[in-house]
Amino acid sequence: MPPHTPHGDPTRHDGHPTGHDGDPTGPQGRLFQRGSWPEARFIADVLRTETVGGALLLLGAVLALVWANSPWSGSYTALSGYVPWTGGAALHLDLNLAKWAADGLLAIFFFVVGLELKREFVAGDLRDPRRAALPVVAAVGGMLLPALIYIGVTLTSGGEGLRGWAIPTATDIAFALAVLAVIGSHLPQGLRAFLLTLAVVDDLLAITIIAVFYTADFHPLPLLGALLPIAAFAFLIQRRKTWWWALIPLAVLAWALMHASGVHATVAGVLLGFTVPVLRRRGDGPGLAEHLEHRWRPISAGFAVPVFAFFAAGVSLRGTDLGAVFTDPIVVGVMAALVLGKTIGIFGSTWLLARFTRARLDEDISWSDLLGVSLLAGIGFTVSLLIGELAFGPGSPADDRVKAAVLAGSLASAVLASIVLVRRNTVYRRIHERETRDGDHDGVPDVYQQPGQQG
């Protein structure tokens, strides 16, 4: 075992400086450095909820695929197209169940995203520009390259489907965390934290893309009207008035007016989330944003997103020429962008950041770990399917091809990521077992040893 380095010694056992204040090779100069205990505890809570949500999401998708390809597929189509409120035409709310799931239930999902975004920018890792640099750069790279690959494939094939350029840019954090939880029992905590933070930035960029590029039939008056209930919601919530009988009607009114404006209604959920204060006025403990996130995340992950997946993933392949489907430019573009674009974009942008700045990986994490997480980010589902519907229209032939491509590309990314991360998990498990034996042998519990000094 290497000689034990006392806490505060300026050198580690490998001879590198530990990093005094201002030293770029210290904690602030590392990629994936350990967060604070409150940050780690919050990440653990999110992981538990999102893992269960990922399992329910998978269940909803599988059920939809089986039903849509069964002899009873007509009943699935009829259920998706059922309009529960035929009198809502004047308010643009004569929506079928599939649209209610995409426009209504996903607003809950995006409200939680808004809470998480504000928390990260006010009290999380993204409040520090030096710590925010990596996930921001990785997320941008992981969105630009998939979009460019999709555009390149569609342009070389005549340009059909170019409007769907943003489909492969999003990462489904629930699916990704569910896979990571199953295969990554001994992987470093820094990888999970990185994936969560990357997803936060990814969600922010995806929301911006939806609001800017996928707004049809824009009507400014309802949009201006939506600002009034949002302002009233903010007024109450900033004064810690958590009256459900006032806040929920204001949120529903803001959603309805946003929907009538032509801007996708889920943007209202994000704006409402941004109004919630993060920090407590007095004392320690979780703020209101974290409190609401813990209350609404189970509804989002356990109900809203799985129901959306059930209505969005039901693509029928009965009587379909699979060879023609998987040579279609849209399908090839989405799959190549998810599997290759996400991986190269995230891994490559991180490598460039480390190559041309003085930042470096944390001592506990290797580039092989990063490769596995980059592959994992190619799992696109919820937002990818939503953008596909916005780009081509729900139920259109192109939308069905998008669903097939997103499902196939996500499955390929999950399998490839699992191959890499299972091998890495085996390595870390062996290291943990060896450190445990060494700790028992020398009589010093590992918990009292400094990070990086065990075994």
Short mmCIF file of C-alpha atoms in Angstrom, two decimals:
data_model
loop_
_atom_site.label_atom_id
_atom_site.label_comp_id
_atom_site.label_asym_id
_atom_site.label_seq_id
_atom_site.Cartn_x
_atom_site.Cartn_y
_atom_site.Cartn_z
CA MET A 1 0.00 0.00 0.00
CA PRO A 2 1.37 3.49 -0.81
CA PRO A 3 2.47 5.57 2.14
CA HIS A 4 -0.42 7.33 3.81
CA THR A 5 -0.46 11.05 3.05
CA PRO A 6 -1.63 13.20 5.93
CA HIS A 7 -4.57 15.44 5.31
CA GLY A 8 -3.40 18.81 4.06
CA ASP A 9 -0.07 17.57 2.65
CA PRO A 10 0.49 19.36 -0.68
CA THR A 11 1.39 16.13 -2.50
CA ARG A 12 -0.58 13.00 -3.20
CA HIS A 13 0.85 9.49 -3.27
CA ASP A 14 1.33 9.81 -7.05
CA GLY A 15 3.50 12.90 -6.67
CA HIS A 16 0.98 15.39 -8.07
CA PRO A 17 0.00 18.46 -6.10
CA THR A 18 -3.32 18.24 -4.34
CA GLY A 19 -4.06 21.83 -5.20
CA HIS A 20 -3.90 24.84 -2.99
CA ASP A 21 -6.24 27.70 -3.66
CA GLY A 22 -5.73 28.91 -7.16
CA ASP A 23 -3.90 25.76 -8.30
CA PRO A 24 -5.68 24.58 -11.48
CA THR A 25 -4.59 21.01 -10.80
CA GLY A 26 -6.49 20.99 -7.54
CA PRO A 27 -10.15 20.18 -6.97
CA GLN A 28 -11.44 23.14 -8.98
CA GLY A 29 -9.28 22.09 -11.93
CA ARG A 30 -10.50 18.50 -11.97
CA LEU A 31 -13.27 17.13 -14.12
CA PHE A 32 -15.89 15.18 -12.13
CA GLN A 33 -14.56 16.23 -8.72
CA ARG A 34 -16.58 15.16 -5.70
CA GLY A 35 -19.48 17.41 -4.75
CA SER A 36 -20.55 18.41 -1.28
CA TRP A 37 -22.49 16.06 1.02
CA PRO A 38 -25.84 17.86 0.45
CA GLU A 39 -25.21 17.62 -3.29
CA ALA A 40 -24.40 13.90 -3.04
CA ARG A 41 -27.50 13.28 -0.91
CA PHE A 42 -29.70 15.12 -3.39
CA ILE A 43 -28.20 13.12 -6.28
CA ALA A 44 -28.88 9.87 -4.40
CA ASP A 45 -32.54 10.86 -3.90
CA VAL A 46 -32.91 11.70 -7.59
CA LEU A 47 -31.27 8.44 -8.60
CA ARG A 48 -33.72 6.40 -6.55
CA THR A 49 -36.79 8.12 -8.00
CA GLU A 50 -35.52 8.23 -11.58
CA THR A 51 -34.49 4.58 -11.45
CA VAL A 52 -38.03 3.51 -10.56
CA GLY A 53 -39.35 5.96 -13.15
CA GLY A 54 -37.04 4.47 -15.77
CA ALA A 55 -38.41 1.00 -15.07
CA LEU A 56 -42.01 2.26 -15.40
CA LEU A 57 -41.05 4.16 -18.54
CA LEU A 58 -39.66 0.97 -20.05
CA LEU A 59 -42.79 -0.92 -19.01
CA GLY A 60 -45.03 1.65 -20.70
CA ALA A 61 -42.99 1.56 -23.91
CA VAL A 62 -42.92 -2.24 -24.07
CA LEU A 63 -46.65 -2.48 -23.38
CA ALA A 64 -47.36 0.02 -26.17
CA LEU A 65 -45.14 -1.85 -28.65
CA VAL A 66 -46.71 -5.20 -27.84
CA TRP A 67 -50.28 -3.84 -28.02
CA ALA A 68 -49.65 -1.89 -31.24
CA ASN A 69 -48.26 -5.01 -32.94
CA SER A 70 -50.90 -7.43 -31.61
CA PRO A 71 -54.15 -8.51 -33.28
CA TRP A 72 -55.86 -5.90 -31.04
CA SER A 73 -53.84 -2.96 -32.39
CA GLY A 74 -57.03 -1.22 -33.47
CA SER A 75 -58.09 -0.78 -29.86
CA TYR A 76 -54.73 0.83 -29.05
CA THR A 77 -55.19 3.28 -31.93
CA ALA A 78 -58.75 4.01 -30.81
CA LEU A 79 -57.63 4.64 -27.23
CA SER A 80 -54.88 7.01 -28.36
CA GLY A 81 -57.29 8.94 -30.55
CA TYR A 82 -60.12 9.18 -28.03
CA VAL A 83 -61.14 12.79 -27.33
CA PRO A 84 -62.48 13.06 -23.76
CA TRP A 85 -63.65 16.68 -24.07
CA THR A 86 -65.20 17.43 -27.45
CA GLY A 87 -66.39 20.85 -26.27
CA GLY A 88 -62.89 22.26 -25.87
CA ALA A 89 -62.43 23.39 -29.48
CA ALA A 90 -62.83 27.09 -28.64
CA LEU A 91 -59.92 26.84 -26.21
CA HIS A 92 -57.86 24.51 -28.45
CA LEU A 93 -58.36 21.80 -25.83
CA ASP A 94 -60.30 19.25 -27.88
CA LEU A 95 -57.27 16.96 -27.60
CA ASN A 96 -57.12 13.19 -27.82
CA LEU A 97 -55.52 11.17 -25.04
CA ALA A 98 -52.15 10.97 -26.81
CA LYS A 99 -52.03 14.78 -27.12
CA TRP A 100 -53.15 15.23 -23.51
CA ALA A 101 -50.23 13.03 -22.49
CA ALA A 102 -47.73 14.94 -24.66
CA ASP A 103 -48.97 18.47 -23.96
CA GLY A 104 -50.53 18.06 -20.51
CA LEU A 105 -48.73 15.39 -18.51
CA LEU A 106 -45.31 16.37 -19.86
CA ALA A 107 -45.91 19.85 -18.45
CA ILE A 108 -45.49 18.22 -15.01
CA PHE A 109 -42.23 16.67 -16.20
CA PHE A 110 -40.98 20.05 -17.43
CA PHE A 111 -42.08 21.76 -14.20
CA VAL A 112 -39.77 19.39 -12.33
CA VAL A 113 -37.07 20.11 -14.92
CA GLY A 114 -37.53 23.84 -14.26
CA LEU A 115 -37.15 23.31 -10.52
CA GLU A 116 -34.03 21.22 -11.08
CA LEU A 117 -32.54 23.77 -13.48
CA LYS A 118 -33.02 26.65 -11.07
CA ARG A 119 -31.65 24.63 -8.17
CA GLU A 120 -28.51 23.76 -10.15
CA PHE A 121 -27.91 27.37 -11.20
CA VAL A 122 -28.57 28.84 -7.75
CA ALA A 123 -27.27 26.22 -5.30
CA GLY A 124 -25.88 23.32 -7.33
CA ASP A 125 -22.79 22.61 -9.38
CA LEU A 126 -23.74 25.02 -12.17
CA ARG A 127 -23.46 28.06 -9.89
CA ASP A 128 -19.66 27.76 -10.11
CA PRO A 129 -18.49 28.56 -13.67
CA ARG A 130 -15.41 26.37 -13.26
CA ARG A 131 -17.50 23.34 -12.26
CA ALA A 132 -20.22 24.17 -14.79
CA ALA A 133 -17.80 24.34 -17.71
CA LEU A 134 -17.56 20.59 -18.26
CA PRO A 135 -21.27 19.61 -18.31
CA VAL A 136 -22.12 22.71 -20.35
CA VAL A 137 -19.43 22.01 -22.95
CA ALA A 138 -20.26 18.28 -22.97
CA ALA A 139 -23.99 18.95 -23.37
CA VAL A 140 -23.42 21.42 -26.21
CA GLY A 141 -21.11 18.98 -27.96
CA GLY A 142 -23.61 16.19 -27.35
CA MET A 143 -26.33 18.21 -29.08
CA LEU A 144 -24.41 19.85 -31.94
CA LEU A 145 -22.78 16.74 -33.37
CA PRO A 146 -25.97 14.60 -33.44
CA ALA A 147 -27.79 17.45 -35.17
CA LEU A 148 -25.00 17.80 -37.73
CA ILE A 149 -24.93 14.04 -38.39
CA TYR A 150 -28.70 13.95 -38.88
CA ILE A 151 -28.57 16.96 -41.21
CA GLY A 152 -25.71 15.42 -43.18
CA VAL A 153 -27.52 12.09 -43.65
CA THR A 154 -30.80 13.69 -44.71
CA LEU A 155 -29.14 16.19 -47.09
CA THR A 156 -27.21 13.45 -48.87
CA SER A 157 -30.53 11.63 -49.36
CA GLY A 158 -32.44 14.56 -50.83
CA GLY A 159 -33.26 16.57 -47.73
CA GLU A 160 -36.44 14.71 -46.73
CA GLY A 161 -37.07 14.94 -43.01
CA LEU A 162 -34.71 17.86 -42.45
CA ARG A 163 -37.21 19.42 -40.03
CA GLY A 164 -36.44 16.65 -37.55
CA TRP A 165 -32.83 17.76 -37.01
CA ALA A 166 -33.36 18.20 -33.24
CA ILE A 167 -34.80 14.71 -32.62
CA PRO A 168 -31.50 13.01 -31.67
CA THR A 169 -30.17 15.87 -29.53
CA ALA A 170 -31.93 14.96 -26.26
CA THR A 171 -30.96 12.42 -23.58
CA ASP A 172 -33.60 10.56 -21.60
CA ILE A 173 -32.25 10.80 -18.07
CA ALA A 174 -34.80 8.36 -16.58
CA PHE A 175 -33.82 5.56 -18.96
CA ALA A 176 -30.11 6.36 -18.68
CA LEU A 177 -30.15 6.35 -14.87
CA ALA A 178 -32.17 3.14 -14.81
CA VAL A 179 -29.52 1.40 -16.93
CA LEU A 180 -26.72 2.90 -14.83
CA ALA A 181 -28.37 1.74 -11.60
CA VAL A 182 -28.70 -1.83 -12.86
CA ILE A 183 -25.12 -2.23 -14.10
CA GLY A 184 -23.14 0.32 -12.09
CA SER A 185 -23.16 -0.74 -8.45
CA HIS A 186 -19.48 0.14 -7.94
CA LEU A 187 -18.94 2.93 -10.49
CA PRO A 188 -17.63 6.25 -9.11
CA GLN A 189 -20.26 8.65 -7.81
CA GLY A 190 -18.73 11.34 -10.03
CA LEU A 191 -20.04 9.62 -13.15
CA ARG A 192 -23.61 9.64 -11.85
CA ALA A 193 -23.29 13.30 -10.83
CA PHE A 194 -21.90 14.14 -14.27
CA LEU A 195 -24.75 12.36 -16.06
CA LEU A 196 -27.35 14.20 -13.97
CA THR A 197 -25.73 17.61 -14.48
CA LEU A 198 -25.28 16.92 -18.18
CA ALA A 199 -28.98 16.05 -18.40
CA VAL A 200 -29.93 19.32 -16.69
CA VAL A 201 -28.06 21.38 -19.30
CA ASP A 202 -29.34 19.07 -22.04
CA ASP A 203 -32.94 19.68 -20.89
CA LEU A 204 -32.40 23.45 -20.89
CA LEU A 205 -31.11 23.37 -24.46
CA ALA A 206 -33.93 21.06 -25.56
CA ILE A 207 -36.55 23.39 -24.03
CA THR A 208 -34.98 26.32 -25.89
CA ILE A 209 -35.06 24.38 -29.17
CA ILE A 210 -38.73 23.46 -28.71
CA ALA A 211 -39.72 27.05 -27.89
CA VAL A 212 -37.74 28.62 -30.75
CA PHE A 213 -37.89 26.12 -33.61
CA TYR A 214 -41.07 24.11 -33.04
CA THR A 215 -43.67 26.78 -32.40
CA ALA A 216 -46.44 26.74 -35.02
CA ASP A 217 -49.36 29.15 -35.54
CA PHE A 218 -48.00 31.66 -33.05
CA HIS A 219 -50.61 33.90 -31.37
CA PRO A 220 -49.07 36.66 -29.22
CA LEU A 221 -52.15 37.65 -27.18
CA PRO A 222 -52.59 34.29 -25.41
CA LEU A 223 -48.84 34.24 -24.77
CA LEU A 224 -49.01 37.66 -23.15
CA GLY A 225 -52.05 36.49 -21.22
CA ALA A 226 -50.10 33.48 -19.92
CA LEU A 227 -47.63 35.83 -18.29
CA LEU A 228 -50.30 37.11 -15.90
CA PRO A 229 -51.03 33.81 -14.08
CA ILE A 230 -47.29 33.04 -14.14
CA ALA A 231 -46.64 36.40 -12.45
CA ALA A 232 -49.38 35.72 -9.88
CA PHE A 233 -47.92 32.25 -9.25
CA ALA A 234 -44.47 33.83 -8.76
CA PHE A 235 -45.90 36.48 -6.40
CA LEU A 236 -47.42 33.85 -4.13
CA ILE A 237 -44.57 31.36 -4.26
CA GLN A 238 -41.90 33.99 -3.57
CA ARG A 239 -43.79 34.83 -0.38
CA ARG A 240 -43.88 31.12 0.50
CA LYS A 241 -47.68 30.98 0.10
CA THR A 242 -48.06 27.34 -0.91
CA TRP A 243 -51.83 27.36 -1.17
CA TRP A 244 -52.61 24.48 -3.52
CA TRP A 245 -56.11 25.83 -4.21
CA ALA A 246 -54.53 28.99 -5.65
CA LEU A 247 -51.30 27.74 -7.20
CA ILE A 248 -52.72 24.78 -9.15
CA PRO A 249 -55.50 26.82 -10.88
CA LEU A 250 -52.95 29.51 -11.77
CA ALA A 251 -50.62 26.86 -13.22
CA VAL A 252 -53.44 25.27 -15.24
CA LEU A 253 -54.50 28.69 -16.58
CA ALA A 254 -50.92 29.51 -17.58
CA TRP A 255 -50.65 26.12 -19.32
CA ALA A 256 -53.94 26.61 -21.23
CA LEU A 257 -52.99 30.09 -22.44
CA MET A 258 -49.50 28.92 -23.44
CA HIS A 259 -51.09 26.06 -25.39
CA ALA A 260 -53.47 28.47 -27.14
CA SER A 261 -50.56 30.74 -28.11
CA GLY A 262 -48.94 28.06 -30.29
CA VAL A 263 -45.86 27.79 -28.07
CA HIS A 264 -45.61 24.24 -26.80
CA ALA A 265 -47.53 24.12 -23.54
CA THR A 266 -44.73 22.35 -21.64
CA VAL A 267 -42.77 25.63 -21.71
CA ALA A 268 -45.28 26.93 -19.14
CA GLY A 269 -44.13 24.18 -16.76
CA VAL A 270 -40.51 25.31 -17.06
CA LEU A 271 -41.37 28.98 -16.48
CA LEU A 272 -43.42 28.11 -13.41
CA GLY A 273 -40.53 26.04 -12.07
CA PHE A 274 -38.17 28.98 -12.53
CA THR A 275 -40.30 31.16 -10.23
CA VAL A 276 -39.86 28.92 -7.17
CA PRO A 277 -37.24 30.12 -4.66
CA VAL A 278 -34.34 27.74 -4.02
CA LEU A 279 -32.78 29.09 -0.83
CA ARG A 280 -34.41 29.31 2.58
CA ARG A 281 -34.86 32.74 4.11
CA ARG A 282 -33.67 31.54 7.51
CA GLY A 283 -31.80 28.53 8.78
CA ASP A 284 -30.57 25.42 7.06
CA GLY A 285 -32.40 22.62 5.31
CA PRO A 286 -34.06 22.16 1.94
CA GLY A 287 -35.58 25.19 0.22
CA LEU A 288 -39.00 25.42 -1.37
CA ALA A 289 -37.75 24.34 -4.82
CA GLU A 290 -36.28 21.13 -3.41
CA HIS A 291 -39.44 20.56 -1.35
CA LEU A 292 -41.68 20.88 -4.42
CA GLU A 293 -39.32 18.79 -6.48
CA HIS A 294 -39.49 15.93 -3.98
CA ARG A 295 -43.29 16.20 -4.01
CA TRP A 296 -43.77 16.37 -7.79
CA ARG A 297 -40.91 14.21 -9.07
CA PRO A 298 -42.64 10.91 -8.13
CA ILE A 299 -45.74 12.07 -10.03
CA SER A 300 -43.59 13.01 -13.01
CA ALA A 301 -41.36 9.92 -13.04
CA GLY A 302 -43.97 7.45 -11.83
CA PHE A 303 -47.02 8.56 -13.82
CA ALA A 304 -46.67 11.44 -16.29
CA VAL A 305 -43.66 10.21 -18.26
CA PRO A 306 -44.64 6.49 -18.35
CA VAL A 307 -48.13 7.40 -19.62
CA PHE A 308 -46.57 9.61 -22.30
CA ALA A 309 -44.27 6.72 -23.24
CA PHE A 310 -47.26 4.41 -23.50
CA PHE A 311 -48.99 6.65 -26.04
CA ALA A 312 -45.81 7.73 -27.86
CA ALA A 313 -44.02 4.41 -28.34
CA GLY A 314 -46.82 2.43 -29.99
CA VAL A 315 -45.38 2.12 -33.48
CA SER A 316 -46.82 -0.76 -35.50
CA LEU A 317 -44.38 -2.83 -37.57
CA ARG A 318 -46.96 -5.36 -38.78
CA GLY A 319 -46.65 -5.88 -42.51
CA THR A 320 -43.75 -3.43 -42.67
CA ASP A 321 -40.67 -4.02 -44.79
CA LEU A 322 -38.03 -3.72 -42.05
CA GLY A 323 -35.26 -3.49 -44.65
CA ALA A 324 -36.90 -0.41 -46.12
CA VAL A 325 -37.49 1.10 -42.68
CA PHE A 326 -33.88 0.78 -41.56
CA THR A 327 -32.50 2.21 -44.79
CA ASP A 328 -34.81 5.23 -44.61
CA PRO A 329 -32.78 8.49 -44.30
CA ILE A 330 -34.72 9.63 -41.22
CA VAL A 331 -34.16 6.32 -39.45
CA VAL A 332 -30.47 6.14 -40.42
CA GLY A 333 -29.96 9.78 -39.41
CA VAL A 334 -31.58 9.40 -35.99
CA MET A 335 -29.82 6.13 -35.17
CA ALA A 336 -26.38 7.33 -36.31
CA ALA A 337 -26.84 10.59 -34.41
CA LEU A 338 -27.87 8.88 -31.17
CA VAL A 339 -25.22 6.14 -31.20
CA LEU A 340 -22.27 7.97 -32.79
CA GLY A 341 -23.14 11.65 -32.50
CA LYS A 342 -23.89 11.64 -28.78
CA THR A 343 -20.85 9.53 -27.94
CA ILE A 344 -18.34 11.46 -30.03
CA GLY A 345 -19.88 14.81 -29.15
CA ILE A 346 -19.74 14.31 -25.37
CA PHE A 347 -16.49 12.36 -25.20
CA GLY A 348 -14.76 14.54 -27.81
CA SER A 349 -15.79 17.87 -26.28
CA THR A 350 -14.64 16.69 -22.84
CA TRP A 351 -11.31 15.52 -24.24
CA LEU A 352 -10.82 18.86 -26.02
CA LEU A 353 -11.60 20.74 -22.81
CA ALA A 354 -8.99 18.69 -20.95
CA ARG A 355 -6.52 18.99 -23.83
CA PHE A 356 -6.64 22.76 -24.25
CA THR A 357 -7.26 23.82 -20.65
CA ARG A 358 -5.59 22.84 -17.41
CA ALA A 359 -8.59 20.82 -16.26
CA ARG A 360 -8.19 17.06 -15.85
CA LEU A 361 -10.20 14.05 -14.83
CA ASP A 362 -10.70 13.28 -11.18
CA GLU A 363 -8.19 10.71 -9.94
CA ASP A 364 -10.97 8.13 -9.42
CA ILE A 365 -12.31 8.29 -12.99
CA SER A 366 -10.82 7.05 -16.24
CA TRP A 367 -11.52 7.93 -19.85
CA SER A 368 -13.05 4.47 -20.27
CA ASP A 369 -15.66 5.43 -17.67
CA LEU A 370 -16.41 8.60 -19.61
CA LEU A 371 -16.77 6.61 -22.83
CA GLY A 372 -19.43 4.42 -21.20
CA VAL A 373 -21.41 7.41 -19.92
CA SER A 374 -21.13 9.11 -23.33
CA LEU A 375 -22.64 6.01 -24.93
CA LEU A 376 -25.34 6.00 -22.26
CA ALA A 377 -26.31 9.56 -23.18
CA GLY A 378 -27.36 8.22 -26.58
CA ILE A 379 -30.53 6.89 -24.96
CA GLY A 380 -33.06 9.38 -26.28
CA PHE A 381 -36.72 8.78 -25.64
CA THR A 382 -39.13 11.20 -23.98
CA VAL A 383 -37.99 14.51 -25.50
CA SER A 384 -36.84 12.87 -28.76
CA LEU A 385 -40.31 11.38 -29.35
CA LEU A 386 -41.90 14.71 -28.41
CA ILE A 387 -39.76 16.61 -30.94
CA GLY A 388 -40.55 13.97 -33.56
CA GLU A 389 -44.27 14.61 -33.09
CA LEU A 390 -43.75 18.37 -33.24
CA ALA A 391 -41.62 18.07 -36.38
CA PHE A 392 -43.78 15.70 -38.45
CA GLY A 393 -47.15 15.52 -36.72
CA PRO A 394 -48.41 12.67 -34.54
CA GLY A 395 -49.39 9.53 -36.43
CA SER A 396 -47.75 10.55 -39.71
CA PRO A 397 -45.59 8.03 -41.64
CA ALA A 398 -42.48 10.06 -40.79
CA ASP A 399 -43.44 10.10 -37.11
CA ASP A 400 -43.72 6.30 -37.11
CA ARG A 401 -40.24 6.08 -38.64
CA VAL A 402 -38.93 8.45 -35.98
CA LYS A 403 -40.37 6.24 -33.24
CA ALA A 404 -38.72 3.15 -34.72
CA ALA A 405 -35.40 4.99 -35.06
CA VAL A 406 -35.46 6.41 -31.52
CA LEU A 407 -36.30 3.02 -30.03
CA ALA A 408 -33.62 1.20 -32.06
CA GLY A 409 -30.95 3.86 -31.50
CA SER A 410 -31.67 4.04 -27.77
CA LEU A 411 -31.51 0.25 -27.47
CA ALA A 412 -28.19 0.15 -29.34
CA SER A 413 -26.75 2.89 -27.13
CA ALA A 414 -27.92 1.09 -23.98
CA VAL A 415 -26.36 -2.21 -25.08
CA LEU A 416 -23.03 -0.64 -26.06
CA ALA A 417 -22.91 1.42 -22.87
CA SER A 418 -23.68 -1.68 -20.81
CA ILE A 419 -20.79 -3.59 -22.43
CA VAL A 420 -18.34 -0.83 -21.51
CA LEU A 421 -19.70 -0.02 -18.04
CA VAL A 422 -20.13 -3.65 -16.94
CA ARG A 423 -16.41 -4.16 -17.59
CA ARG A 424 -15.57 -0.97 -15.70
CA ASN A 425 -17.91 -1.94 -12.85
CA THR A 426 -16.08 -5.28 -12.56
CA VAL A 427 -12.78 -3.44 -12.25
CA TYR A 428 -14.11 -1.13 -9.53
CA ARG A 429 -15.70 -4.03 -7.67
CA ARG A 430 -12.35 -5.85 -7.56
CA ILE A 431 -10.64 -2.69 -6.34
CA HIS A 432 -13.28 -2.29 -3.64
CA GLU A 433 -12.90 -5.91 -2.55
CA ARG A 434 -9.12 -5.57 -2.41
CA GLU A 435 -9.34 -2.32 -0.43
CA THR A 436 -11.79 -3.95 1.98
CA ARG A 437 -9.42 -6.86 2.56
CA ASP A 438 -6.45 -4.53 3.01
CA GLY A 439 -8.41 -2.31 5.35
CA ASP A 440 -9.43 -5.29 7.49
CA HIS A 441 -5.86 -6.60 7.42
CA ASP A 442 -4.14 -3.43 8.59
CA GLY A 443 -6.83 -2.69 11.16
CA VAL A 444 -7.62 0.75 9.71
CA PRO A 445 -11.18 1.02 8.40
CA ASP A 446 -11.31 2.48 4.90
CA VAL A 447 -13.64 5.23 6.06
CA TYR A 448 -10.75 6.83 7.97
CA GLN A 449 -8.40 6.81 5.00
CA GLN A 450 -8.12 9.76 2.65
CA PRO A 451 -9.64 9.49 -0.85
CA GLY A 452 -7.22 7.90 -3.23
CA GLN A 453 -5.10 6.39 -0.47
CA GLN A 454 -6.90 3.09 0.10
CA GLY A 455 -5.24 -0.14 -0.84
#
